mmCIF file of C-alpha atoms in Angstrom:
data_model
loop_
_atom_site.group_PDB
_atom_site.id
_atom_site.type_symbol
_atom_site.label_atom_id
_atom_site.label_comp_id
_atom_site.label_asym_id
_atom_site.label_seq_id
_atom_site.Cartn_x
_atom_site.Cartn_y
_atom_site.Cartn_z
ATOM 1 C CA MET A 230 69.734 87.585 91.843
ATOM 2 C CA ALA A 231 71.894 90.012 93.809
ATOM 3 C CA THR A 232 75.429 88.883 94.586
ATOM 4 C CA HIS A 233 77.681 89.655 97.515
ATOM 5 C CA PRO A 234 79.341 93.075 97.025
ATOM 6 C CA ASN A 235 82.807 91.622 97.698
ATOM 7 C CA LEU A 236 82.644 89.188 94.795
ATOM 8 C CA LEU A 237 84.743 90.408 91.899
ATOM 9 C CA GLU A 238 83.180 91.323 88.569
ATOM 10 C CA ALA A 239 85.305 91.389 85.418
ATOM 11 C CA ASP A 240 83.682 94.596 84.176
ATOM 12 C CA ASN A 241 84.383 96.357 87.485
ATOM 13 C CA SER A 242 87.949 95.063 88.032
ATOM 14 C CA VAL A 243 91.424 96.407 87.453
ATOM 15 C CA LEU A 244 94.421 94.067 87.652
ATOM 16 C CA LEU A 245 97.357 95.951 89.155
ATOM 17 C CA VAL A 246 100.811 94.438 88.551
ATOM 18 C CA VAL A 247 103.249 95.957 91.042
ATOM 19 C CA ASP A 248 106.980 96.064 90.294
ATOM 20 C CA ILE A 249 107.547 92.598 88.843
ATOM 21 C CA GLN A 250 111.030 93.451 87.586
ATOM 22 C CA GLN A 251 113.982 91.133 86.973
ATOM 23 C CA ARG A 252 116.468 92.734 89.369
ATOM 24 C CA LEU A 253 113.936 92.870 92.175
ATOM 25 C CA SER A 254 112.719 89.340 91.440
ATOM 26 C CA ALA A 255 116.262 87.990 91.727
ATOM 27 C CA ALA A 256 116.122 88.656 95.493
ATOM 28 C CA MET A 257 112.884 86.712 96.072
ATOM 29 C CA PRO A 258 112.620 83.131 97.385
ATOM 30 C CA ALA A 259 112.626 80.914 94.274
ATOM 31 C CA THR A 260 109.399 79.036 95.054
ATOM 32 C CA ASP A 261 107.431 82.195 95.861
ATOM 33 C CA LEU A 262 108.798 83.901 92.752
ATOM 34 C CA GLN A 263 107.817 81.071 90.418
ATOM 35 C CA GLN A 264 104.344 80.938 91.953
ATOM 36 C CA MET A 265 103.892 84.703 91.551
ATOM 37 C CA LEU A 266 105.052 84.601 87.924
ATOM 38 C CA SER A 267 102.920 81.596 86.988
ATOM 39 C CA HIS A 268 99.790 82.963 88.629
ATOM 40 C CA GLY A 269 100.457 86.419 87.217
ATOM 41 C CA GLN A 270 100.652 85.039 83.696
ATOM 42 C CA ARG A 271 97.327 83.222 84.134
ATOM 43 C CA LEU A 272 95.658 86.365 85.473
ATOM 44 C CA LEU A 273 96.994 88.504 82.638
ATOM 45 C CA LYS A 274 95.813 86.053 79.976
ATOM 46 C CA ALA A 275 92.348 85.948 81.573
ATOM 47 C CA ALA A 276 92.284 89.739 81.952
ATOM 48 C CA GLU A 277 92.857 90.157 78.248
ATOM 49 C CA LEU A 278 90.089 87.684 77.366
ATOM 50 C CA LEU A 279 87.629 89.298 79.783
ATOM 51 C CA ASP A 280 88.508 92.953 79.102
ATOM 52 C CA VAL A 281 89.754 93.541 82.639
ATOM 53 C CA SER A 282 91.782 96.757 82.765
ATOM 54 C CA VAL A 283 95.493 96.243 83.511
ATOM 55 C CA LEU A 284 97.805 98.783 85.137
ATOM 56 C CA VAL A 285 101.510 98.068 85.716
ATOM 57 C CA THR A 286 104.115 99.843 87.810
ATOM 58 C CA GLU A 287 107.889 99.700 87.681
ATOM 59 C CA GLN A 288 109.950 100.819 90.669
ATOM 60 C CA TYR A 289 112.902 102.961 89.557
ATOM 61 C CA PRO A 290 113.237 101.189 86.173
ATOM 62 C CA GLN A 291 116.576 102.928 85.493
ATOM 63 C CA GLY A 292 118.067 100.831 88.297
ATOM 64 C CA LEU A 293 115.765 97.807 88.564
ATOM 65 C CA GLY A 294 115.011 97.396 84.859
ATOM 66 C CA PRO A 295 111.694 96.959 83.053
ATOM 67 C CA THR A 296 108.871 94.549 83.842
ATOM 68 C CA GLN A 297 110.133 90.973 83.752
ATOM 69 C CA ALA A 298 109.855 89.510 80.221
ATOM 70 C CA ASP A 299 107.612 86.539 81.098
ATOM 71 C CA ILE A 300 105.081 88.972 82.602
ATOM 72 C CA GLY A 301 105.639 91.674 79.986
ATOM 73 C CA GLU A 302 104.879 89.198 77.189
ATOM 74 C CA CYS A 303 101.440 88.537 78.708
ATOM 75 C CA LEU A 304 100.416 92.194 79.060
ATOM 76 C CA PRO A 305 97.402 93.128 76.959
ATOM 77 C CA GLY A 306 98.005 95.878 74.418
ATOM 78 C CA SER A 307 95.804 98.221 76.441
ATOM 79 C CA ALA A 308 97.917 97.846 79.623
ATOM 80 C CA ARG A 309 99.352 101.102 80.964
ATOM 81 C CA ILE A 310 102.818 101.140 82.542
ATOM 82 C CA PHE A 311 103.880 103.721 85.126
ATOM 83 C CA SER A 312 107.407 104.252 86.422
ATOM 84 C CA LYS A 313 107.771 105.400 90.003
ATOM 85 C CA THR A 314 110.206 106.149 92.776
ATOM 86 C CA GLY A 315 107.611 106.370 95.556
ATOM 87 C CA PHE A 316 106.744 103.024 97.074
ATOM 88 C CA SER A 317 102.959 103.329 96.692
ATOM 89 C CA CYS A 318 101.709 103.053 93.128
ATOM 90 C CA CYS A 319 99.543 106.058 93.955
ATOM 91 C CA ALA A 320 102.746 108.146 93.921
ATOM 92 C CA ALA A 321 103.408 107.422 90.230
ATOM 93 C CA ASP A 322 102.647 110.333 87.920
ATOM 94 C CA GLY A 323 99.272 109.780 86.287
ATOM 95 C CA PHE A 324 98.485 106.543 88.108
ATOM 96 C CA LYS A 325 95.556 107.768 90.229
ATOM 97 C CA GLN A 326 93.967 109.465 87.234
ATOM 98 C CA ALA A 327 94.415 106.397 85.026
ATOM 99 C CA LEU A 328 92.798 104.245 87.696
ATOM 100 C CA ALA A 329 89.899 106.683 88.075
ATOM 101 C CA ASP A 330 89.501 106.829 84.286
ATOM 102 C CA THR A 331 88.770 103.093 84.180
ATOM 103 C CA GLY A 332 85.559 103.784 86.107
ATOM 104 C CA ARG A 333 86.154 100.538 87.988
ATOM 105 C CA GLN A 334 86.069 100.132 91.768
ATOM 106 C CA GLN A 335 87.687 96.734 92.369
ATOM 107 C CA VAL A 336 91.494 96.525 92.314
ATOM 108 C CA VAL A 337 93.203 93.130 92.250
ATOM 109 C CA ILE A 338 96.868 93.428 93.238
ATOM 110 C CA ILE A 339 99.777 91.125 92.443
ATOM 111 C CA GLY A 340 103.509 91.814 92.660
ATOM 112 C CA GLN A 341 106.360 92.632 94.961
ATOM 113 C CA GLU A 342 107.348 93.406 97.619
ATOM 114 C CA ALA A 343 104.279 92.573 99.691
ATOM 115 C CA HIS A 344 105.441 94.472 102.776
ATOM 116 C CA VAL A 345 106.497 97.634 100.941
ATOM 117 C CA CYS A 346 104.979 98.649 97.601
ATOM 118 C CA VAL A 347 102.011 96.263 97.660
ATOM 119 C CA LEU A 348 101.107 97.171 101.257
ATOM 120 C CA GLN A 349 101.423 100.934 100.808
ATOM 121 C CA THR A 350 99.421 100.829 97.573
ATOM 122 C CA ALA A 351 96.675 98.631 99.039
ATOM 123 C CA LEU A 352 96.229 100.852 102.093
ATOM 124 C CA GLU A 353 96.110 104.038 100.017
ATOM 125 C CA LEU A 354 93.558 102.513 97.632
ATOM 126 C CA VAL A 355 91.360 101.387 100.533
ATOM 127 C CA SER A 356 91.578 104.938 101.875
ATOM 128 C CA ALA A 357 90.453 106.193 98.441
ATOM 129 C CA ASN A 358 87.363 103.926 98.675
ATOM 130 C CA TYR A 359 88.438 101.225 96.255
ATOM 131 C CA GLN A 360 87.649 97.587 97.017
ATOM 132 C CA VAL A 361 91.112 96.033 97.173
ATOM 133 C CA HIS A 362 91.922 92.343 96.751
ATOM 134 C CA VAL A 363 95.533 91.260 97.316
ATOM 135 C CA LEU A 364 96.339 87.795 96.041
ATOM 136 C CA ALA A 365 98.362 85.941 98.654
ATOM 137 C CA ASP A 366 99.543 83.432 96.041
ATOM 138 C CA ALA A 367 100.716 86.134 93.608
ATOM 139 C CA VAL A 368 102.718 88.481 95.860
ATOM 140 C CA CYS A 369 106.094 87.964 97.466
ATOM 141 C CA SER A 370 108.765 89.541 99.644
ATOM 142 C CA ARG A 371 112.448 88.773 100.104
ATOM 143 C CA GLN A 372 111.625 87.302 103.506
ATOM 144 C CA VAL A 373 108.536 85.118 103.867
ATOM 145 C CA GLN A 374 107.694 86.470 107.327
ATOM 146 C CA HIS A 375 107.610 90.017 105.929
ATOM 147 C CA LYS A 376 104.986 88.878 103.428
ATOM 148 C CA ASP A 377 103.021 87.205 106.220
ATOM 149 C CA TYR A 378 103.071 90.334 108.401
ATOM 150 C CA ALA A 379 102.043 92.497 105.449
ATOM 151 C CA LEU A 380 99.092 90.251 104.585
ATOM 152 C CA GLN A 381 97.914 90.332 108.214
ATOM 153 C CA ARG A 382 98.224 94.112 108.359
ATOM 154 C CA MET A 383 96.404 94.638 105.067
ATOM 155 C CA GLN A 384 93.579 92.335 106.119
ATOM 156 C CA GLN A 385 93.246 94.235 109.411
ATOM 157 C CA GLN A 386 92.862 97.437 107.379
ATOM 158 C CA GLY A 387 90.055 96.188 105.141
ATOM 159 C CA VAL A 388 91.932 94.591 102.243
ATOM 160 C CA THR A 389 90.474 91.309 101.016
ATOM 161 C CA LEU A 390 93.016 88.497 100.777
ATOM 162 C CA SER A 391 92.365 85.997 98.046
ATOM 163 C CA CYS A 392 94.059 83.673 95.550
ATOM 164 C CA HIS A 393 94.315 83.761 91.783
ATOM 165 C CA GLU A 394 91.895 80.895 91.143
ATOM 166 C CA SER A 395 89.163 82.586 93.179
ATOM 167 C CA VAL A 396 89.631 85.710 91.065
ATOM 168 C CA LEU A 397 89.429 83.795 87.795
ATOM 169 C CA PHE A 398 86.227 82.022 88.758
ATOM 170 C CA GLU A 399 84.659 85.206 90.171
ATOM 171 C CA TRP A 400 85.420 86.983 86.899
ATOM 172 C CA LEU A 401 83.748 84.106 85.018
ATOM 173 C CA ARG A 402 80.858 83.515 87.474
ATOM 174 C CA ASP A 403 79.364 80.651 85.426
ATOM 175 C CA ALA A 404 80.627 77.546 83.619
ATOM 176 C CA ARG A 405 78.497 78.660 80.665
ATOM 177 C CA HIS A 406 80.681 81.751 80.195
ATOM 178 C CA SER A 407 82.071 81.871 76.648
ATOM 179 C CA HIS A 408 85.682 81.894 77.968
ATOM 180 C CA PHE A 409 85.227 79.236 80.665
ATOM 181 C CA LYS A 410 87.038 76.456 78.795
ATOM 182 C CA THR A 411 89.944 78.678 77.806
ATOM 183 C CA ILE A 412 90.435 80.079 81.294
ATOM 184 C CA SER A 413 89.949 76.770 83.083
ATOM 185 C CA ALA A 414 92.593 75.282 80.744
ATOM 186 C CA LEU A 415 95.087 77.827 82.141
ATOM 187 C CA LEU A 416 94.782 76.062 85.501
ATOM 188 C CA ARG A 417 96.001 72.700 84.244
#
């Protein structure tokens, strides 16, 4: 049976973790930050189980530090990390090639800030003909209204807005999947 082309498939997905770094995170609203970190950890654990490619960016790590430890600890061994000074991940040396090398067309984005690096990356990836899914419950900005405006703008430009649980269940597709129990336990 054919499925809708906008449903995510684990073997066609890349999870992109954008700039989840301690010094940047310190400026985020506490509730949004904890939600992003918790949902990010779940997604990373599922990505490793399901062989979803993971790419990570760090904005000016010399000043903002490395990826936050609670996210870094969940990165699969195959995850690739790119440092950048440009706001779009596409500006990081080697990023576009690494993404192309995955052979995957669906990019699931989490991270910060929604109205800067996430937005610019999502729009550039849409322009490059990737199917982009930004997870509204796994991105944040220093000001909540900036996140809201960014989500509206991205959706207007063809980005799919979703949530982390939708992604997990789309990657699984069936309760008979061999990792269903493990991944559903992450949601408790």
